[in-house]
PDB file of C-alpha atoms and ligand atoms in Angstrom:
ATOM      1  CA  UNK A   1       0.000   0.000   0.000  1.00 44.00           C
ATOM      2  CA  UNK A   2       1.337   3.405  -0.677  1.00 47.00           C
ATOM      3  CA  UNK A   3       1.510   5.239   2.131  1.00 48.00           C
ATOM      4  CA  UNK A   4       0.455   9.393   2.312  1.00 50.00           C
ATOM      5  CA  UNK A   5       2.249  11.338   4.732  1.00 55.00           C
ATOM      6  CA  UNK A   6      -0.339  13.169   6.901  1.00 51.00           C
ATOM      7  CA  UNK A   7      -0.120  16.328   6.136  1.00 47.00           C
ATOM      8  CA  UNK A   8      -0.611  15.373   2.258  1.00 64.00           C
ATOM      9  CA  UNK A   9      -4.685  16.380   2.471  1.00 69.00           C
ATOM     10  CA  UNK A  10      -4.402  19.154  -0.396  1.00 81.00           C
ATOM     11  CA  UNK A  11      -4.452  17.452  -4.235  1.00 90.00           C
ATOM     12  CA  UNK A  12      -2.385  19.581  -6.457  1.00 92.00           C
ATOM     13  CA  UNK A  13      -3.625  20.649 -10.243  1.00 95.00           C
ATOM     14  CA  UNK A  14      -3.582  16.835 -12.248  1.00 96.00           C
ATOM     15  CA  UNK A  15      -2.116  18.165 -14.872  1.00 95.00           C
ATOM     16  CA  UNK A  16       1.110  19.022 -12.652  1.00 97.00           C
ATOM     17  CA  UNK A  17       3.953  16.695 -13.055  1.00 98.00           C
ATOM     18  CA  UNK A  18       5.154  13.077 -11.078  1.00 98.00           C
ATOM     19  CA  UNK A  19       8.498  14.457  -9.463  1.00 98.00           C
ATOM     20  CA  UNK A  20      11.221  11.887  -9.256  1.00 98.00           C
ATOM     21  CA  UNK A  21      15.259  12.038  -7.748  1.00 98.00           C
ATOM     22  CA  UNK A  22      17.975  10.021  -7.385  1.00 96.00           C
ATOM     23  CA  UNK A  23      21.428  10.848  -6.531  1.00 94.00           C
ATOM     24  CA  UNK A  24      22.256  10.132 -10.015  1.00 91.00           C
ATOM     25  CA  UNK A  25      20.604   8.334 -12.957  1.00 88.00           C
ATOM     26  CA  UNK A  26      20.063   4.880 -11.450  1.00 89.00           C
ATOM     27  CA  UNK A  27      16.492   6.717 -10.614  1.00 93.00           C
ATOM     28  CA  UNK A  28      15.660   6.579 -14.395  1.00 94.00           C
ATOM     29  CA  UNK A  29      14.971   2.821 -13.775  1.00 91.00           C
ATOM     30  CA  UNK A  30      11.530   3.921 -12.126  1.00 95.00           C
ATOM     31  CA  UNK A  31      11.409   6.615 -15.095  1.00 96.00           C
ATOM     32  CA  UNK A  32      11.271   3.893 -17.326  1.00 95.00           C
ATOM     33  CA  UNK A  33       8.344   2.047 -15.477  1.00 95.00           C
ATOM     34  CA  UNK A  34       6.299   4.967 -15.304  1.00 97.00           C
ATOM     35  CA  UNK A  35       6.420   6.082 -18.787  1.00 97.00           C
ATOM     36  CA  UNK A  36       5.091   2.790 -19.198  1.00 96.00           C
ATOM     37  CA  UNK A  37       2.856   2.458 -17.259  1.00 97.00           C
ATOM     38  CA  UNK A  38       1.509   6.072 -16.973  1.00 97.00           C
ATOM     39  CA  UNK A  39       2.295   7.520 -20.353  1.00 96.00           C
ATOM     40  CA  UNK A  40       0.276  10.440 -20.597  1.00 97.00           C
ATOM     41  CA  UNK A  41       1.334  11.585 -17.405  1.00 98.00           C
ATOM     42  CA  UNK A  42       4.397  14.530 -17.175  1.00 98.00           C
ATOM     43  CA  UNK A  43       7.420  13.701 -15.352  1.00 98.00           C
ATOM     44  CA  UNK A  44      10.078  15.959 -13.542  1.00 98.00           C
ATOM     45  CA  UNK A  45      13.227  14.018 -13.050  1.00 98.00           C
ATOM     46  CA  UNK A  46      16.051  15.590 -10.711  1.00 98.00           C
ATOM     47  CA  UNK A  47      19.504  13.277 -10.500  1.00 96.00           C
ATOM     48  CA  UNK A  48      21.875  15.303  -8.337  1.00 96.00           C
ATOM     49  CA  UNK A  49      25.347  14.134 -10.008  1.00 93.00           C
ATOM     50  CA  UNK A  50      27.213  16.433  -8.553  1.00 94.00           C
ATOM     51  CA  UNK A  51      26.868  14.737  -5.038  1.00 95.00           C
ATOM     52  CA  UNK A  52      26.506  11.423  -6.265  1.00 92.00           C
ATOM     53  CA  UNK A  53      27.234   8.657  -4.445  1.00 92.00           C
ATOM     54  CA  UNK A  54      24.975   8.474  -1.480  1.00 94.00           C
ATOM     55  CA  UNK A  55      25.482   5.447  -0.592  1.00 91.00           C
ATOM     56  CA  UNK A  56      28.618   6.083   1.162  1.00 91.00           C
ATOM     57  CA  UNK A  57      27.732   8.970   2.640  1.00 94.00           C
ATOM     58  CA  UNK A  58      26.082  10.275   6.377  1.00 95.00           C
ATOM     59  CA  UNK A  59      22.513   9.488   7.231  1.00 96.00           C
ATOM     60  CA  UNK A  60      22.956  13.237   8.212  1.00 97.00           C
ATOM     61  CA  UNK A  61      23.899  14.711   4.624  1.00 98.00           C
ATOM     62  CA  UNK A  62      21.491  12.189   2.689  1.00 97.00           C
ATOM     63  CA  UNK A  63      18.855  13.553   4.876  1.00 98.00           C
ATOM     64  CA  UNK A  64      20.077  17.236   3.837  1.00 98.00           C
ATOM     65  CA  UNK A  65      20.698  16.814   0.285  1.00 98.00           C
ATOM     66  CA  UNK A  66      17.203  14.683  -0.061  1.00 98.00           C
ATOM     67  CA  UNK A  67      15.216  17.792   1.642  1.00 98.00           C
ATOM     68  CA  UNK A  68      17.187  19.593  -1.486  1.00 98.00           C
ATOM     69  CA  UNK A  69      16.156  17.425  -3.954  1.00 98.00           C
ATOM     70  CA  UNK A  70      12.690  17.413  -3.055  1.00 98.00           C
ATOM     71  CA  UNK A  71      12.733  21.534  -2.857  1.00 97.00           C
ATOM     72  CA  UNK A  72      13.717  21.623  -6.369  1.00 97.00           C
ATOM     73  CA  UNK A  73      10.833  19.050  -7.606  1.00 98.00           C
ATOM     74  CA  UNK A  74       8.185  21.779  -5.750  1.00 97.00           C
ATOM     75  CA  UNK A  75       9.804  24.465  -7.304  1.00 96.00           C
ATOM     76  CA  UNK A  76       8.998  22.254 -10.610  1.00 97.00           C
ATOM     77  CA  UNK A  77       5.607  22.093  -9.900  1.00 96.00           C
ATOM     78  CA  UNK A  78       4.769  18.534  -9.293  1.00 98.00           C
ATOM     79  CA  UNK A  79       1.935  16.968  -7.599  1.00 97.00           C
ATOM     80  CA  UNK A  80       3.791  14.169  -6.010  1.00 97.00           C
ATOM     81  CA  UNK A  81       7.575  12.575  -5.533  1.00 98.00           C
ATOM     82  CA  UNK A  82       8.944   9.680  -5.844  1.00 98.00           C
ATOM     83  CA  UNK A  83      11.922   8.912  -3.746  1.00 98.00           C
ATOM     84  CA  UNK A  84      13.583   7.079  -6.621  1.00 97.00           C
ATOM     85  CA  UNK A  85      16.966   6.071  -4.690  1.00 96.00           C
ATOM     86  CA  UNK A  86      17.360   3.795  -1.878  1.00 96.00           C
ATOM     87  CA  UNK A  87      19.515   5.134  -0.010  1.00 95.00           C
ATOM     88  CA  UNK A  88      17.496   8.040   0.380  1.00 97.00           C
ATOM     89  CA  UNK A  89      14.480   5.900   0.833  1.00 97.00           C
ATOM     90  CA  UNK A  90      16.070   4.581   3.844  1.00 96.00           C
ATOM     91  CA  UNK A  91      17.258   7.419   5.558  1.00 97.00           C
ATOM     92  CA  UNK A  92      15.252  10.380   4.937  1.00 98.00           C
ATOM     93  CA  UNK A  93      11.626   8.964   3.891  1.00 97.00           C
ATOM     94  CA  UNK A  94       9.648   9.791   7.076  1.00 95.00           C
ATOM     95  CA  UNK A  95      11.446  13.171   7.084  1.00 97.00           C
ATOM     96  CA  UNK A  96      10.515  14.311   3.711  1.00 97.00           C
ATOM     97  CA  UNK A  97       6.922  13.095   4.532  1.00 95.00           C
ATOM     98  CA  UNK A  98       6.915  14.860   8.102  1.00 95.00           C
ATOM     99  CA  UNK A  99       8.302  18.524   6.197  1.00 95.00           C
ATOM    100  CA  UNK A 100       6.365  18.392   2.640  1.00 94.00           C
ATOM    101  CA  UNK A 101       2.728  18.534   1.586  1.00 92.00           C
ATOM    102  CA  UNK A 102       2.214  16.217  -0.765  1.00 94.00           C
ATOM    103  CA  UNK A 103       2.223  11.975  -1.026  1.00 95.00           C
ATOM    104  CA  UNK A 104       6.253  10.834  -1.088  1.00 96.00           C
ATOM    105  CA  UNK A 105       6.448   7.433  -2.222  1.00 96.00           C
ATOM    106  CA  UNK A 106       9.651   5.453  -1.695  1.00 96.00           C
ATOM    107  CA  UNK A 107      11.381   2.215  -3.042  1.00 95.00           C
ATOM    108  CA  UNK A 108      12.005   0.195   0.293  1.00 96.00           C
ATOM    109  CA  UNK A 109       8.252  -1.174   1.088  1.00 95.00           C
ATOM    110  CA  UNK A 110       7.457  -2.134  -3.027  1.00 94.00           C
ATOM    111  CA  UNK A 111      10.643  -4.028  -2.950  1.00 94.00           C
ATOM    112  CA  UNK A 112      10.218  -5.857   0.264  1.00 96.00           C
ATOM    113  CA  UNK A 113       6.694  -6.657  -0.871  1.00 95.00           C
ATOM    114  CA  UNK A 114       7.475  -8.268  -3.825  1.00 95.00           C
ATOM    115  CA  UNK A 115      10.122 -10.409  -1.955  1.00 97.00           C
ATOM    116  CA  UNK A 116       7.731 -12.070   0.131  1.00 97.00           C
ATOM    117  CA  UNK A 117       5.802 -12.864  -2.846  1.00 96.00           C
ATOM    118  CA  UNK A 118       8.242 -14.531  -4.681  1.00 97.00           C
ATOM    119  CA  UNK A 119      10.469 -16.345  -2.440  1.00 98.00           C
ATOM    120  CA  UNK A 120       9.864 -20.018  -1.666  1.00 98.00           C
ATOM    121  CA  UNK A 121      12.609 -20.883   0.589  1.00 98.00           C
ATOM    122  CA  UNK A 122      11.901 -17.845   2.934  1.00 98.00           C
ATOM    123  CA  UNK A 123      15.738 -16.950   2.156  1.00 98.00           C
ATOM    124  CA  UNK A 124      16.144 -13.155   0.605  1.00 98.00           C
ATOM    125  CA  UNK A 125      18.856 -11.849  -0.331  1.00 98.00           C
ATOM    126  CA  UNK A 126      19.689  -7.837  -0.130  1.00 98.00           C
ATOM    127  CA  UNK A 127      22.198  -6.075  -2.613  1.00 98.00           C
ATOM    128  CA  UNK A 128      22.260  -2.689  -2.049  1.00 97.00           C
ATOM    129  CA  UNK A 129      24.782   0.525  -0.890  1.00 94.00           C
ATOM    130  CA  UNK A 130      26.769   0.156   2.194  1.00 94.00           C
ATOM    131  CA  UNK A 131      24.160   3.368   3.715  1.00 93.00           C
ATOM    132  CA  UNK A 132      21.048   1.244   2.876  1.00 96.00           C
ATOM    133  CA  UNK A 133      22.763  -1.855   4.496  1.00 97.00           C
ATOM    134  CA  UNK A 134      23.625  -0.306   7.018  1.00 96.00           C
ATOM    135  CA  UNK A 135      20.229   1.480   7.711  1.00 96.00           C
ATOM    136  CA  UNK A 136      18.900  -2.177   7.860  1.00 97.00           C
ATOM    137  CA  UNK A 137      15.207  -1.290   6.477  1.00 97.00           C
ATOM    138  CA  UNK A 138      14.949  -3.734   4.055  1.00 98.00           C
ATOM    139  CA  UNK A 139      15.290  -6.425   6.925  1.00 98.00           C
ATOM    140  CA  UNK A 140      12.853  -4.577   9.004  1.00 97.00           C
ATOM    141  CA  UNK A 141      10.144  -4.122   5.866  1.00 97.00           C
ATOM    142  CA  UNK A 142      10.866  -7.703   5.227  1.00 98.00           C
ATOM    143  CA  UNK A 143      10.387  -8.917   8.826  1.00 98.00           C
ATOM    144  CA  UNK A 144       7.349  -6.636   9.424  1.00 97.00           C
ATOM    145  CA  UNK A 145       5.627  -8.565   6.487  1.00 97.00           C
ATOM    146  CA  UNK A 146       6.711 -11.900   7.377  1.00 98.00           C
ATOM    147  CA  UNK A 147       8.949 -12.472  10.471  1.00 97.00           C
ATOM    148  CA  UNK A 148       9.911 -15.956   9.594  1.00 98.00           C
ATOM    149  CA  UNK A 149      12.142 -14.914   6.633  1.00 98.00           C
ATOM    150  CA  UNK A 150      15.763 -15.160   6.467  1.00 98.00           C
ATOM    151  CA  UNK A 151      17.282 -12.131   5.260  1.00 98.00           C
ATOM    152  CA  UNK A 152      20.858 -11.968   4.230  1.00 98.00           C
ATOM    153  CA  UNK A 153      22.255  -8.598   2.962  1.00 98.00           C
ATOM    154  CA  UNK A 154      25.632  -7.050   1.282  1.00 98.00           C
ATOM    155  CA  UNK A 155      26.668  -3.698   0.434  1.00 97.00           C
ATOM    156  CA  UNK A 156      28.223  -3.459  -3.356  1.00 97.00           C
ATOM    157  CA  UNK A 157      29.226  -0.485  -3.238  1.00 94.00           C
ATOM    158  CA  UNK A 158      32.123  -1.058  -6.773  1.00 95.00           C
ATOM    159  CA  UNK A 159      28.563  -1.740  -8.371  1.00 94.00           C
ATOM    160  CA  UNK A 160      27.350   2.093  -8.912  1.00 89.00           C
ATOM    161  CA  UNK A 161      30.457   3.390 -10.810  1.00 89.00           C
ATOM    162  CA  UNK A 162      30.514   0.457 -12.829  1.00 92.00           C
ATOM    163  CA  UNK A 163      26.864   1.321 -13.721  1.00 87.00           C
ATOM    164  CA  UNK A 164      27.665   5.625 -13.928  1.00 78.00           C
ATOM    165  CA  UNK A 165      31.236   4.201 -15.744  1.00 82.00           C
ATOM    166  CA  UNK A 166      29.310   2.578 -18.407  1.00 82.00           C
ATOM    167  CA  UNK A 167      30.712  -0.725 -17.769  1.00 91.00           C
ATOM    168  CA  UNK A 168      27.307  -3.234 -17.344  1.00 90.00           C
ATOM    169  CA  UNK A 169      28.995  -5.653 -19.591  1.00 92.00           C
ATOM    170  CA  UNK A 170      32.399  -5.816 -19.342  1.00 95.00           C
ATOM    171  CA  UNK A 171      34.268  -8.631 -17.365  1.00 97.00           C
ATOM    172  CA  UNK A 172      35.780  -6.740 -14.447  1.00 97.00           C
ATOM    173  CA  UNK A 173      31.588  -6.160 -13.854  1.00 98.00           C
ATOM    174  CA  UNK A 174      31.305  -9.913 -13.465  1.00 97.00           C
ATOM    175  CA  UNK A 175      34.244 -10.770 -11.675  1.00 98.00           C
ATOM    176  CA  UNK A 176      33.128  -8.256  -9.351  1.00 98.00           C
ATOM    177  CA  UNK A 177      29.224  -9.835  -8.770  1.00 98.00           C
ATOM    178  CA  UNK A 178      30.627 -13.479  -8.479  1.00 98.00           C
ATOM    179  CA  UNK A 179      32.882 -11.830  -5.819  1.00 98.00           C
ATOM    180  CA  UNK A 180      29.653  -9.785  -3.951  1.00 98.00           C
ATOM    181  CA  UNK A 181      27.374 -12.541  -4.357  1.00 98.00           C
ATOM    182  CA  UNK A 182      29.571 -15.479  -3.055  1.00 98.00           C
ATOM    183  CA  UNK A 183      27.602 -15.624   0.397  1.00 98.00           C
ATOM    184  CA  UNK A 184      23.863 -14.798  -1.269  1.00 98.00           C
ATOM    185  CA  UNK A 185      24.721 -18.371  -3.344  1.00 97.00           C
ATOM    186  CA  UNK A 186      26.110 -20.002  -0.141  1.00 97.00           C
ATOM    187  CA  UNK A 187      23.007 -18.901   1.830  1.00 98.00           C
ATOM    188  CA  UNK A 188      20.626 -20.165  -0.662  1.00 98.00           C
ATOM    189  CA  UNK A 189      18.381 -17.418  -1.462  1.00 98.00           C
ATOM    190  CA  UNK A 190      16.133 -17.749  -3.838  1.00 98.00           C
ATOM    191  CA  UNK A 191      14.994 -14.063  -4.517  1.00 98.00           C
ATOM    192  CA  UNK A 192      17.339 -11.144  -4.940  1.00 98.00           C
ATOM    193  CA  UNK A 193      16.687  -7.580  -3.615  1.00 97.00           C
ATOM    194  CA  UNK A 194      18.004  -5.492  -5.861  1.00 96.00           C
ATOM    195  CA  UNK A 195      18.315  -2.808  -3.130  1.00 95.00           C
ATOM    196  CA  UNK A 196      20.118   0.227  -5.409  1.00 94.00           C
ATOM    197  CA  UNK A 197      17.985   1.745  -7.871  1.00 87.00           C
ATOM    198  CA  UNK A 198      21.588   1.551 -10.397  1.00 88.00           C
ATOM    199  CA  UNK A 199      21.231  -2.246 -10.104  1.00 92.00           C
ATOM    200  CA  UNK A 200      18.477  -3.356 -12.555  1.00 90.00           C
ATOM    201  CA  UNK A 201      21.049  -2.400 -15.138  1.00 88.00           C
ATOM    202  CA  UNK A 202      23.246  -5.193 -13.849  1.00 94.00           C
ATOM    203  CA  UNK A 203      20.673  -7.729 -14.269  1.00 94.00           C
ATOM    204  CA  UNK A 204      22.048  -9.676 -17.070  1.00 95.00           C
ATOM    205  CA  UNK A 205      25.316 -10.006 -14.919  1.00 97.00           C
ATOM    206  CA  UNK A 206      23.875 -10.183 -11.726  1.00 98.00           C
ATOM    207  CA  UNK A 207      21.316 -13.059 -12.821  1.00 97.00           C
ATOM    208  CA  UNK A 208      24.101 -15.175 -14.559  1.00 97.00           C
ATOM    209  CA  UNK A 209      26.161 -15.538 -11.399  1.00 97.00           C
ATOM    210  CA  UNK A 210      23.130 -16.175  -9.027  1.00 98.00           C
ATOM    211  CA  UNK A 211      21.282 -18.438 -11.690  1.00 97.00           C
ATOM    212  CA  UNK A 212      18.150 -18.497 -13.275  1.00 95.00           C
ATOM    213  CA  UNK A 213      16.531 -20.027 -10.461  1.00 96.00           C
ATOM    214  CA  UNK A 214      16.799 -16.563  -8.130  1.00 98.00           C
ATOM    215  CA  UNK A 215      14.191 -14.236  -8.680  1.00 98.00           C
ATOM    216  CA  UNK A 216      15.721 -10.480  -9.418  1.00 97.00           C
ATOM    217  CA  UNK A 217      13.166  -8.221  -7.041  1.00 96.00           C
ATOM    218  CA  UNK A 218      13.996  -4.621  -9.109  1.00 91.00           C
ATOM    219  CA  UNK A 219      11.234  -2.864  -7.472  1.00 86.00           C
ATOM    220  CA  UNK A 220      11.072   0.365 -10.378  1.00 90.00           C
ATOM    221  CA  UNK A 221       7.838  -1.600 -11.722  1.00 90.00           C
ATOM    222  CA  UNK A 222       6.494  -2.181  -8.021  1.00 91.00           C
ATOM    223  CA  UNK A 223       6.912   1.644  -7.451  1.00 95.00           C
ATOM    224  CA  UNK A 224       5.296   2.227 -10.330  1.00 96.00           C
ATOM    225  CA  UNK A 225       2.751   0.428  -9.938  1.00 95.00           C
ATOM    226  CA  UNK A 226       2.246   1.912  -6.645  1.00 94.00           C
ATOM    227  CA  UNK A 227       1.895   5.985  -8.371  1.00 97.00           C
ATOM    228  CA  UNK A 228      -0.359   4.669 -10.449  1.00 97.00           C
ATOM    229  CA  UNK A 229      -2.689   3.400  -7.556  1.00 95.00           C
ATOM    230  CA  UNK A 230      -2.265   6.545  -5.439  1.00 95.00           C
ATOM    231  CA  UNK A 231      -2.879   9.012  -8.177  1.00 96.00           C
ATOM    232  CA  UNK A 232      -6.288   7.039  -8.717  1.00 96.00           C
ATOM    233  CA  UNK A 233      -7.258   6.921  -5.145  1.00 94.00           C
ATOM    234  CA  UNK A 234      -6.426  10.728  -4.927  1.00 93.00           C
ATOM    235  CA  UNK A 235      -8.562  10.551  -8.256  1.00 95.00           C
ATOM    236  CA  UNK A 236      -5.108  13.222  -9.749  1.00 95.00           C
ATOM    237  CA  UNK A 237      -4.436  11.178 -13.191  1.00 96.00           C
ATOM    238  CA  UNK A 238      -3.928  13.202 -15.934  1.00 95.00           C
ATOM    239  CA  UNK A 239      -5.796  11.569 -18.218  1.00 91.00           C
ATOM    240  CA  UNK A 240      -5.160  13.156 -21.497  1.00 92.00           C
ATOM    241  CA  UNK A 241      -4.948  11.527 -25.132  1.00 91.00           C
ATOM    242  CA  UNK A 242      -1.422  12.887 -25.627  1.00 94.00           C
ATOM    243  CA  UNK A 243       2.017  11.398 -24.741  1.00 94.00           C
ATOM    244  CA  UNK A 244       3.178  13.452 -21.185  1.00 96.00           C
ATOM    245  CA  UNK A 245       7.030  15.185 -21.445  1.00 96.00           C
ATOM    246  CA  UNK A 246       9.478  14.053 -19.480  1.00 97.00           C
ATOM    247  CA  UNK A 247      11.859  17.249 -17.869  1.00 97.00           C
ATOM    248  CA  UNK A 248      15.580  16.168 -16.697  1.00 97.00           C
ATOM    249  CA  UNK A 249      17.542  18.374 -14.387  1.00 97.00           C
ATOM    250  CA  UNK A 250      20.612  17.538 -12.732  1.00 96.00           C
ATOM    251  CA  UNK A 251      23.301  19.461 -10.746  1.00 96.00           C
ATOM    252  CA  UNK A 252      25.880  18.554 -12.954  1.00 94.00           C
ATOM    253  CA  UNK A 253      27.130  17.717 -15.904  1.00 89.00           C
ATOM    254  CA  UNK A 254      23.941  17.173 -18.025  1.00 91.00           C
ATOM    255  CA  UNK A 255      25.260  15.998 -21.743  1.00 90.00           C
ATOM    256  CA  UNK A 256      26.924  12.798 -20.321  1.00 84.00           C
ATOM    257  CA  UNK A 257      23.620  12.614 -18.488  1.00 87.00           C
ATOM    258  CA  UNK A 258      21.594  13.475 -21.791  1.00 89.00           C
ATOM    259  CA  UNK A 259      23.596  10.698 -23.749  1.00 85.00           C
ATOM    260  CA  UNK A 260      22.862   7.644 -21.411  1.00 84.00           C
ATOM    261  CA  UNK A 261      19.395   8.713 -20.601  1.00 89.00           C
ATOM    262  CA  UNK A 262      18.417   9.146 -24.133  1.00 88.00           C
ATOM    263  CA  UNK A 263      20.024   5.457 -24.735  1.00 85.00           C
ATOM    264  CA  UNK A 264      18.384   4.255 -21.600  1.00 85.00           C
ATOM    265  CA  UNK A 265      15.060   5.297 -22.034  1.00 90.00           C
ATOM    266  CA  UNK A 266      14.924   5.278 -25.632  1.00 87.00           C
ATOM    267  CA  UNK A 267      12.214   8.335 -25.906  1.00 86.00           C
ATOM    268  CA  UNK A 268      12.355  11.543 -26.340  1.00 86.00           C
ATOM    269  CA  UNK A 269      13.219  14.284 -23.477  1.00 91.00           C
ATOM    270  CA  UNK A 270      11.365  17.600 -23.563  1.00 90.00           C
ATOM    271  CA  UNK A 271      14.089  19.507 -21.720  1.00 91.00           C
ATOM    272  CA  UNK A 272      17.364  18.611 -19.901  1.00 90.00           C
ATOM    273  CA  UNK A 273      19.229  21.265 -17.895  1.00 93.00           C
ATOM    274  CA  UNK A 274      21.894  21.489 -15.241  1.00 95.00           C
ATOM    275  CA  UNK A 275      20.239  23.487 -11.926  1.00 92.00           C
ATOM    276  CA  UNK A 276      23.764  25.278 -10.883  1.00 77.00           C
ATOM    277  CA  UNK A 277      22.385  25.997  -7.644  1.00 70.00           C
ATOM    278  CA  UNK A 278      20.532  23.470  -5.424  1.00 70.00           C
TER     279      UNK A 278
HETATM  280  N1  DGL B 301      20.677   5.640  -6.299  1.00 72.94           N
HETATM  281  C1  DGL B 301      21.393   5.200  -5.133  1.00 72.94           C
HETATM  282  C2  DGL B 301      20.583   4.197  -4.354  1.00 72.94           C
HETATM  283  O1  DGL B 301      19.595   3.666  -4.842  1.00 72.94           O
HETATM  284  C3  DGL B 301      22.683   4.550  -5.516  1.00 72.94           C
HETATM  285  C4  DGL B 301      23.727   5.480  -5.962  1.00 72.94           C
HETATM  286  C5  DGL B 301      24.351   6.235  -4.833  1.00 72.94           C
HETATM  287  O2  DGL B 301      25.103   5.660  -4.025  1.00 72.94           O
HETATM  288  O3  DGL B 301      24.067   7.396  -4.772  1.00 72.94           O
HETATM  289  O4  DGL B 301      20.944   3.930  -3.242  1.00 72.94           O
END
């Protein structure tokens, strides 16, 4: 269930857009899903790459720099936000819910969700950054749904400049996931948490070294899935015959940014500029 912060009582204009950030680009994952799923509707899409990583920073300064985020995404004018990165998710969720006035929807519940659906064994496995580990709130959404799961997680954090690098499919990529995911094979699991939002871009590599039997949880549909049913019970779809725009910003360098999102995505993007100033 997506959960509305309390204060979130007032329904912005539907024709504002769905906000998303990540520290980077591994956000556009969710991007993806939505446009999907929800193509008429407009999306606003921060990635802040000029403080990218999170994941190996403070739970103080991804708290800070996720208020940020979300402060640029008002100024955008958007009717909700997506909390498209998980270690932002984990730390500063409740926070952005307690200081803004409209629904925030993270990535750590939908994931943990669709865990407990697929596993068999009641053994899941958690990949994500060393701050999301270390948070531990996909054990605690896990165990709140189910307590008699066995939840065994590991921080990769070589995995996200692989990803920003380029590098999905080169070798060093796959010596480095048989390396991460020794214990996750030793422990049995039979579904995956892929706990960064850079991660579903590692699938191919990730799945050959944990085998086809392991279910990949990339939780950018889930989330998805989970706008979708929160704009309708706040009755704020769009609803229009014509395809929505999708609006990047970032904080830095936005051509590199432009070229990989334009091969990610593989649509068009209305605008993409570089907000100097957060
Ligand atoms: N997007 C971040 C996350 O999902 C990973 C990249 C980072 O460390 O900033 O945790």
């Amino acid at each position: 269930m997506a959960v509305v912060n309390k204060q979130s009582k007032k329904i912005p204009p539907s024709n504002y857009a769905i906000g998303v950030f990540d520290s980077g680009l591994g956000g556009l994952t969710v991007v993806k899903e939505l446009i999907k799923l929800l193509p008429d509707e407009d999306i606003v899409y921060f990635g802040d790459t000029a403080r990218v990583p999170y994941g190996t920073k403070s739970s103080e300064s991804i708290i800070r720099f996720s208020i940020d985020n979300a402060n640029v995404l008002i100024s955008k004018k958007v009717k909700m936000i997506v909390v498209a990165c998980n270690s932002s998710s984990s730390y500063a969720l409740e926070v952005l819910k307690e200081k803004f006035d409209i629904p925030i929807v993270g990535v750590i519940d939908p994931g943990a969700q669709k865990a407990i659906r697929l596993t068999k064994n009641k053994k899941i496995g958690v990949i994500a950054t060393s701050a999301t580990v270390d948070s531990g709130k996909y054990v605690e959404a896990l165990k709140n749904i189910d307590k008699s799961v066995k939840v065994t997680s590991v921080a990769c954090p070589l995995f996200v400049p692989l990803v920003e690098e380029g590098w999905s499919n080169k070798k060093i990529t796959a010596d480095v996931a048989g390396i991460y995911l020794k214990l996750l094979k030793k422990e049995n699991v039979d579904a995956l948490i892929l706990g960064c939002t850079h991660y579903p871009l590692l699938k191919t590599v990730i799945s050959k070294v944990m085998g086809r039997k392991v279910a990949l949880v990339d939780s950018a549909r889930e989330v998805a899935h989970q706008v979708e049913k929160l704009l309708d019970q706040r009755k704020n779809r769009k609803r229009s015959k014509q395809k929505g725009a999708l609006r990047i910003f970032v904080s830095d360098k936005p051509q590199s940014f432009m070229r990989i999102a334009k091969s990610f995505l593989g649509c068009k993007i209305d605008e993409i500029s570089c907000l100097k100033k957060l």
